Amino acid sequence: MEGDLMESLKRKFNHFILIVGVVLLCALTSPVTCRAESLTLLTPDLARQMAEEFACDVDGGVSRHACDPIKIYGDNGRAIGYSIDFRKDDGEAAGYVIFDNSQEDLISEYSLSDGAASPVDRLGQASVLLESDGGYDGKVVKTSPFDYGLYSEEKNEITDGLETEAYSFDDESETPSTGSWDDVFINTGTGGYGISYMKTIPEFTSISEDQVEASAKRYACAVSAMLNCSVFYCNLPSRFDKVKNEYDELWSLSDTTKERTTGGITYGSTLNSKIGPAFTTYCSRHGKAVTYTYADNPTFNAFSARADHNNMSIVCLGINKNGKRSGHAMAVEGYGQMTNGAKKMNMLVVADGWYSSPRYLNYAYANYTDKAGVFFFGE
């Protein structure tokens, strides 16, 4: 996939859901409002209470307690929301939710799985630095729809826990329309969430990047997407000691090109148009007849139709990251629908290529620069 590399924080999702859904506030406190009651100041206490209400709406069968929120900033230097972790009564991690007012309806992503860590936690030392007695001057910045970094105002640098680079906000001199740069304002309203429908292939498969790199010493997201599909179509065991041979074959068939080598791992990029021919050839070599179709800017129904017939597809999504196009390819293993009152949100169930659990992705997300789909059909 063009611009395949996401040189950024990689996520471990036990039940990761990236949605740009509809969440509207419950009457939890007496909030500060402005502009004829149309906006509410999202304080840490209100964010914490909203998080607990949200978790109860989506999965009320588990008792979760919201921890102290960590403020998140946009690329213009203004605060846009909070990351809030959940813990059970015994103190064990129980997921997280991220509120982001730059999205139309506030929710950026969440997970309610046991042990799930937020992207902020996965920054490594970020939480420790932010909470240290030394008063670290950093800010957590959302650098793309998928990625977060810890920014140091003193050094004008940002780190995702893996790499550090020079960074500056896009338009910090702009005068905020309400409050200060550190205030988070959101629309006021009421509502609740639920999952109304879910359809997936019989057994979800997602071989993680760590497992691929340990065996194959290389990584490209489109190749990993094909690898996950191969387990389903070719009845191959998802044994990690055999990943190297399969990965090397898919890499070669798809003409994946080397972009860089870091820490002994070769990272590559694959053209979207190469995925279909490579995978069908691979399946033929392994005794399985699989055909494909390719589409730019495919509809959600194109993916759901394949899942309805117990087939897989690969979604390729482009984003604008630090002024440049980047992208990611993922195996689509199903779809679902989330409701908020009368409103409905369509989600793709994907193997993200980074970690081993399903990720729920809102296909209608507005900030994708481009979309493509490769749709498979096995006899």
Coordinates of C-alpha atoms in Angstrom, one line a residue:
M1 CA 0.0 0.0 0.0
E2 CA 1.3 3.5 -0.9
G3 CA 2.6 5.3 2.1
D4 CA 2.1 2.1 4.1
L5 CA 4.3 2.9 7.0
M6 CA 2.7 4.4 10.0
E7 CA 5.9 5.6 11.8
S8 CA 4.0 6.1 15.0
L9 CA 2.6 4.4 18.1
K10 CA 1.3 0.9 17.5
R11 CA -1.6 -0.3 19.5
K12 CA -2.5 -3.4 21.3
F13 CA -6.3 -3.9 21.2
N14 CA -8.0 -6.7 23.1
H15 CA -11.3 -5.2 21.9
F16 CA -10.2 -2.0 20.3
I17 CA -12.8 0.2 18.7
L18 CA -12.0 3.2 16.6
I19 CA -15.3 5.1 16.0
V20 CA -16.3 8.6 15.2
G21 CA -19.8 7.9 16.6
V22 CA -22.4 10.0 18.3
V23 CA -22.1 10.6 22.0
L24 CA -24.1 13.3 23.7
L25 CA -23.8 14.3 27.3
C26 CA -25.9 12.9 30.2
A27 CA -27.1 15.4 32.8
L28 CA -24.3 14.5 35.2
T29 CA -23.2 17.7 36.8
S30 CA -24.0 21.4 36.5
P31 CA -21.6 22.3 33.7
V32 CA -20.3 25.6 32.6
T33 CA -22.0 26.6 29.3
C34 CA -21.6 29.4 26.8
R35 CA -23.0 30.6 23.5
A36 CA -26.7 30.4 24.4
E37 CA -26.2 27.1 26.2
S38 CA -24.9 25.3 23.0
L39 CA -21.5 24.4 24.4
T40 CA -20.4 22.8 27.7
L41 CA -16.9 23.1 29.3
L42 CA -15.6 19.6 29.6
T43 CA -13.9 19.5 33.0
P44 CA -11.9 16.5 34.2
D45 CA -14.6 15.6 36.7
L46 CA -17.3 15.8 34.0
A47 CA -15.2 13.8 31.6
R48 CA -14.7 11.1 34.3
Q49 CA -18.5 10.9 34.9
M50 CA -19.3 10.9 31.2
A51 CA -16.8 8.0 30.8
E52 CA -18.6 5.9 33.4
E53 CA -22.0 6.6 31.9
F54 CA -20.7 5.7 28.5
A55 CA -19.2 2.4 29.7
C56 CA -22.5 1.6 31.5
D57 CA -24.5 2.3 28.3
V58 CA -22.3 0.1 26.1
D59 CA -21.6 -2.7 28.6
G60 CA -23.5 -2.4 31.8
G61 CA -22.7 -5.9 33.0
V62 CA -19.2 -5.0 34.3
S63 CA -18.5 -2.5 37.1
R64 CA -15.8 0.0 35.8
H65 CA -14.4 3.0 37.5
A66 CA -13.0 5.9 35.5
C67 CA -9.5 7.1 36.4
D68 CA -8.0 10.6 36.3
P69 CA -8.4 12.0 32.7
I70 CA -5.3 13.0 30.7
K71 CA -5.9 16.0 28.5
I72 CA -5.2 15.7 24.7
Y73 CA -4.3 18.5 22.3
G74 CA -4.8 18.9 18.6
D75 CA -2.1 19.8 16.0
N76 CA -3.0 23.5 16.4
G77 CA -2.0 23.4 20.1
R78 CA -5.5 23.6 21.5
A79 CA -7.0 21.1 23.9
I80 CA -9.5 18.8 22.2
G81 CA -10.4 16.2 24.8
Y82 CA -9.4 13.6 27.4
S83 CA -8.1 10.0 27.6
I84 CA -9.8 8.2 30.5
D85 CA -8.8 4.7 31.7
F86 CA -11.2 2.2 33.3
R87 CA -10.4 -0.1 36.2
K88 CA -12.4 -2.8 37.9
D89 CA -13.1 -3.0 41.6
D90 CA -9.9 -5.0 42.1
G91 CA -7.8 -2.4 40.3
E92 CA -7.3 -4.4 37.1
A93 CA -7.3 -2.5 33.8
A94 CA -10.7 -2.7 32.1
G95 CA -10.3 -0.5 29.0
Y96 CA -10.5 3.2 28.2
V97 CA -12.4 5.9 26.2
I98 CA -11.0 8.9 24.4
F99 CA -13.2 12.0 24.0
D100 CA -12.2 14.3 21.1
N101 CA -14.2 17.5 20.3
S102 CA -12.6 17.7 16.9
Q103 CA -14.8 14.8 15.9
E104 CA -18.4 15.6 15.0
D105 CA -19.8 13.7 18.0
L106 CA -17.0 13.4 20.5
I107 CA -16.0 9.8 20.8
S108 CA -12.7 9.0 19.1
E109 CA -12.1 5.5 20.2
Y110 CA -12.6 3.1 23.1
S111 CA -12.1 -0.4 24.4
L112 CA -13.9 -2.1 27.2
S113 CA -11.8 -5.3 27.2
D114 CA -9.9 -6.6 30.2
G115 CA -6.3 -5.4 30.2
A116 CA -6.8 -3.0 27.3
A117 CA -4.5 0.0 27.5
S118 CA -5.1 3.4 26.0
P119 CA -2.9 4.9 23.3
V120 CA -1.7 7.4 25.9
D121 CA -0.6 4.6 28.2
R122 CA 1.2 3.0 25.3
L123 CA 3.3 6.0 25.0
G124 CA 5.6 4.3 27.5
Q125 CA 6.8 6.9 29.9
A126 CA 4.1 9.5 29.0
S127 CA 1.8 9.0 32.0
V128 CA 4.7 8.8 34.4
L129 CA 6.2 12.0 33.0
L130 CA 2.9 13.8 33.1
E131 CA 2.2 12.8 36.7
S132 CA 5.7 13.3 38.0
D133 CA 6.6 15.6 40.9
G134 CA 9.0 17.3 38.6
G135 CA 6.2 18.9 36.7
Y136 CA 7.0 17.7 33.2
D137 CA 6.0 20.3 30.6
G138 CA 4.7 17.9 28.0
K139 CA 1.3 17.6 26.2
V140 CA -0.3 14.5 24.7
V141 CA -1.0 15.4 21.1
K142 CA -3.2 13.6 18.6
T143 CA -1.0 13.5 15.5
S144 CA -3.4 11.5 13.3
P145 CA -6.7 9.6 13.5
F146 CA -4.8 6.6 14.9
D147 CA -1.7 8.1 16.6
Y148 CA -0.7 10.1 19.7
G149 CA 2.6 11.6 20.8
L150 CA 4.1 13.2 23.9
Y151 CA 5.2 16.8 23.1
S152 CA 7.9 18.7 25.0
E153 CA 7.4 22.5 24.8
E154 CA 10.8 23.0 26.1
K155 CA 12.5 21.0 23.4
N156 CA 9.9 21.4 20.6
E157 CA 10.1 17.6 20.2
I158 CA 7.4 14.9 20.1
T159 CA 7.8 11.2 20.8
D160 CA 5.5 8.2 20.2
G161 CA 7.5 6.0 22.6
L162 CA 9.5 4.6 19.7
E163 CA 10.9 7.7 17.8
T164 CA 11.5 11.3 18.7
E165 CA 11.4 14.2 16.2
A166 CA 11.2 17.9 15.9
Y167 CA 7.6 19.2 16.2
S168 CA 5.7 22.5 16.2
F169 CA 2.0 23.2 16.3
D170 CA 0.3 24.3 13.1
D171 CA -1.4 27.5 14.1
E172 CA -0.9 28.2 17.8
S173 CA -1.1 32.0 17.3
E174 CA -4.8 31.8 16.4
T175 CA -7.1 33.3 19.0
P176 CA -9.5 30.7 20.4
S177 CA -13.2 31.4 19.9
T178 CA -14.1 30.3 23.5
G179 CA -12.1 30.1 26.7
S180 CA -8.4 29.5 26.6
W181 CA -6.1 27.0 24.7
D182 CA -6.4 24.6 27.6
D183 CA -10.3 24.6 27.7
V184 CA -12.2 21.8 26.1
F185 CA -15.7 22.7 25.0
I186 CA -18.3 20.2 23.7
N187 CA -21.9 20.2 22.4
T188 CA -24.5 19.7 25.1
G189 CA -27.2 17.0 24.8
T190 CA -28.3 13.5 26.0
G191 CA -28.1 9.9 24.7
G192 CA -27.0 6.3 25.1
Y193 CA -25.1 3.6 23.1
G194 CA -25.7 0.0 22.2
I195 CA -24.5 -2.7 19.7
S196 CA -27.5 -3.7 17.5
Y197 CA -25.9 -6.1 15.1
M198 CA -22.7 -8.0 14.5
K199 CA -21.5 -10.4 11.7
T200 CA -18.1 -11.9 11.4
I201 CA -16.4 -14.9 9.8
P202 CA -16.5 -18.0 12.0
E203 CA -13.1 -17.5 13.7
F204 CA -11.3 -14.2 14.0
T205 CA -7.6 -14.2 13.0
S206 CA -5.1 -11.5 13.6
I207 CA -1.3 -12.3 13.7
S208 CA 0.4 -9.4 15.4
E209 CA 3.3 -7.3 14.1
D210 CA 5.5 -8.5 17.0
Q211 CA 5.0 -12.1 15.9
V212 CA 5.6 -11.3 12.3
E213 CA 8.8 -9.3 13.0
A214 CA 10.1 -12.0 15.4
S215 CA 9.8 -14.6 12.7
A216 CA 10.1 -12.8 9.3
K217 CA 12.3 -9.9 10.3
R218 CA 10.2 -7.7 8.1
Y219 CA 6.8 -6.0 8.1
A220 CA 4.4 -4.4 5.7
C221 CA 0.7 -3.8 6.6
A222 CA -0.7 -5.1 3.3
V223 CA 1.3 -8.3 3.5
S224 CA 0.1 -8.8 7.1
A225 CA -3.5 -8.2 5.9
M226 CA -3.0 -10.9 3.2
L227 CA -1.4 -13.2 5.8
N228 CA -4.5 -13.0 8.0
C229 CA -6.7 -13.7 5.0
S230 CA -4.6 -16.8 4.1
V231 CA -5.3 -18.4 7.4
F232 CA -9.0 -18.3 6.5
Y233 CA -8.9 -19.3 2.8
C234 CA -6.0 -21.7 2.8
N235 CA -6.7 -23.4 6.1
L236 CA -3.2 -22.6 7.2
P237 CA -2.5 -22.9 10.9
S238 CA -1.8 -19.6 12.5
R239 CA 1.5 -21.0 13.8
F240 CA 4.0 -18.3 14.3
D241 CA 7.0 -20.5 13.5
K242 CA 5.7 -20.7 9.9
V243 CA 5.1 -17.0 9.4
K244 CA 8.4 -16.4 7.7
N245 CA 7.9 -18.6 4.7
E246 CA 4.3 -17.4 4.1
Y247 CA 5.3 -13.8 4.7
D248 CA 8.2 -13.9 2.3
E249 CA 6.1 -15.5 -0.4
L250 CA 3.3 -12.8 -0.1
W251 CA 5.9 -10.1 0.1
S252 CA 7.5 -11.3 -3.2
L253 CA 4.2 -11.9 -5.0
S254 CA 2.9 -8.4 -4.2
D255 CA 6.1 -6.6 -5.2
T256 CA 6.4 -5.0 -1.8
T257 CA 9.3 -2.6 -1.7
K258 CA 11.7 -1.8 1.1
E259 CA 11.3 1.6 2.7
R260 CA 13.7 1.4 5.6
T261 CA 15.5 -1.0 8.0
T262 CA 15.3 -0.2 11.7
G263 CA 16.5 -2.5 14.5
G264 CA 17.1 -5.3 12.1
I265 CA 13.5 -5.2 10.8
T266 CA 12.8 -4.3 7.2
Y267 CA 9.7 -2.2 6.6
G268 CA 8.0 -2.2 3.3
S269 CA 5.3 -0.5 1.2
T270 CA 2.8 -2.2 -1.2
L271 CA 0.6 -0.7 -3.9
N272 CA -3.1 -1.2 -3.3
S273 CA -3.5 -2.6 -6.9
K274 CA -0.9 -5.4 -6.2
I275 CA -2.9 -6.9 -3.3
G276 CA -5.6 -8.8 -5.2
P277 CA -3.4 -10.4 -7.9
A278 CA -0.8 -11.4 -5.2
F279 CA -3.3 -13.0 -2.9
T280 CA -5.2 -15.0 -5.5
T281 CA -1.9 -16.3 -6.9
Y282 CA -0.8 -17.3 -3.4
C283 CA -4.1 -19.1 -2.8
S284 CA -3.8 -21.0 -6.1
R285 CA -0.3 -22.2 -5.1
H286 CA -1.8 -23.5 -1.9
G287 CA -4.7 -25.3 -3.6
K288 CA -7.5 -22.8 -3.1
A289 CA -9.4 -21.0 -5.8
V290 CA -10.0 -17.4 -4.8
T291 CA -11.1 -14.5 -7.0
Y292 CA -11.1 -10.8 -6.3
T293 CA -12.4 -7.4 -7.3
Y294 CA -10.8 -4.0 -6.6
A295 CA -12.5 -0.7 -6.0
D296 CA -11.5 2.8 -5.2
N297 CA -13.7 4.6 -2.6
P298 CA -15.9 1.5 -2.0
T299 CA -19.1 1.7 0.0
F300 CA -19.6 0.1 3.4
N301 CA -22.1 -2.2 1.8
A302 CA -19.4 -3.6 -0.5
F303 CA -17.6 -4.9 2.6
S304 CA -20.7 -6.1 4.5
A305 CA -21.9 -8.0 1.4
R306 CA -18.6 -10.1 1.4
A307 CA -19.0 -10.8 5.1
D308 CA -22.6 -11.8 4.6
H309 CA -21.3 -14.5 2.3
N310 CA -18.6 -15.6 4.7
N311 CA -15.8 -14.0 2.7
M312 CA -13.0 -11.5 3.7
S313 CA -11.7 -8.3 2.1
I314 CA -8.9 -5.8 2.7
V315 CA -9.6 -2.2 3.4
C316 CA -6.9 0.4 2.5
L317 CA -7.2 3.8 4.2
G318 CA -5.2 7.0 3.6
I319 CA -4.7 9.7 6.2
N320 CA -2.9 13.0 6.4
K321 CA -0.1 12.8 9.0
N322 CA 2.2 15.7 9.7
G323 CA 1.3 17.2 6.3
K324 CA 2.0 14.0 4.4
R325 CA -0.2 11.1 3.2
S326 CA 0.2 7.9 5.1
G327 CA -2.0 4.8 5.1
H328 CA -2.8 1.4 6.5
A329 CA -4.2 -1.8 5.0
M330 CA -6.3 -4.2 7.2
A331 CA -8.1 -7.5 6.8
V332 CA -11.9 -7.1 7.1
E333 CA -13.4 -10.0 8.9
G334 CA -16.9 -8.7 9.5
Y335 CA -19.1 -5.7 10.3
G336 CA -21.5 -4.4 12.9
Q337 CA -23.8 -1.6 13.7
M338 CA -23.8 0.7 16.8
T339 CA -26.8 2.8 17.8
N340 CA -27.2 6.0 19.7
G341 CA -30.9 6.7 20.0
A342 CA -32.3 6.8 16.4
K343 CA -28.8 7.2 14.9
K344 CA -26.9 4.3 13.5
M345 CA -23.1 3.9 12.9
N346 CA -21.7 1.2 10.6
M347 CA -18.4 -0.4 11.7
L348 CA -16.0 -2.7 10.0
V349 CA -14.4 -5.5 12.1
V350 CA -10.8 -5.6 11.2
A351 CA -7.5 -7.2 12.1
D352 CA -5.3 -4.1 12.3
G353 CA -2.0 -5.9 11.6
W354 CA -0.4 -4.5 14.7
Y355 CA -2.0 -6.6 17.5
S356 CA -4.0 -9.8 17.9
S357 CA -7.5 -8.6 18.8
P358 CA -10.4 -7.2 16.7
R359 CA -10.7 -3.5 16.0
Y360 CA -14.0 -1.9 15.3
L361 CA -13.6 0.9 12.7
N362 CA -16.2 3.5 11.7
Y363 CA -15.9 3.5 7.9
A364 CA -17.7 6.9 7.7
Y365 CA -14.8 8.7 9.4
A366 CA -14.4 12.1 7.7
N367 CA -10.6 12.5 7.9
Y368 CA -9.6 9.7 5.5
T369 CA -7.9 11.1 2.5
D370 CA -8.7 8.1 0.3
K371 CA -10.2 4.6 0.5
A372 CA -9.8 1.4 -1.4
G373 CA -11.0 -2.1 -1.1
V374 CA -9.9 -5.6 -2.3
F375 CA -12.8 -8.1 -2.1
F376 CA -12.2 -11.8 -2.1
F377 CA -14.5 -14.7 -3.0
G378 CA -13.6 -18.3 -2.3
E379 CA -15.2 -21.2 -3.9

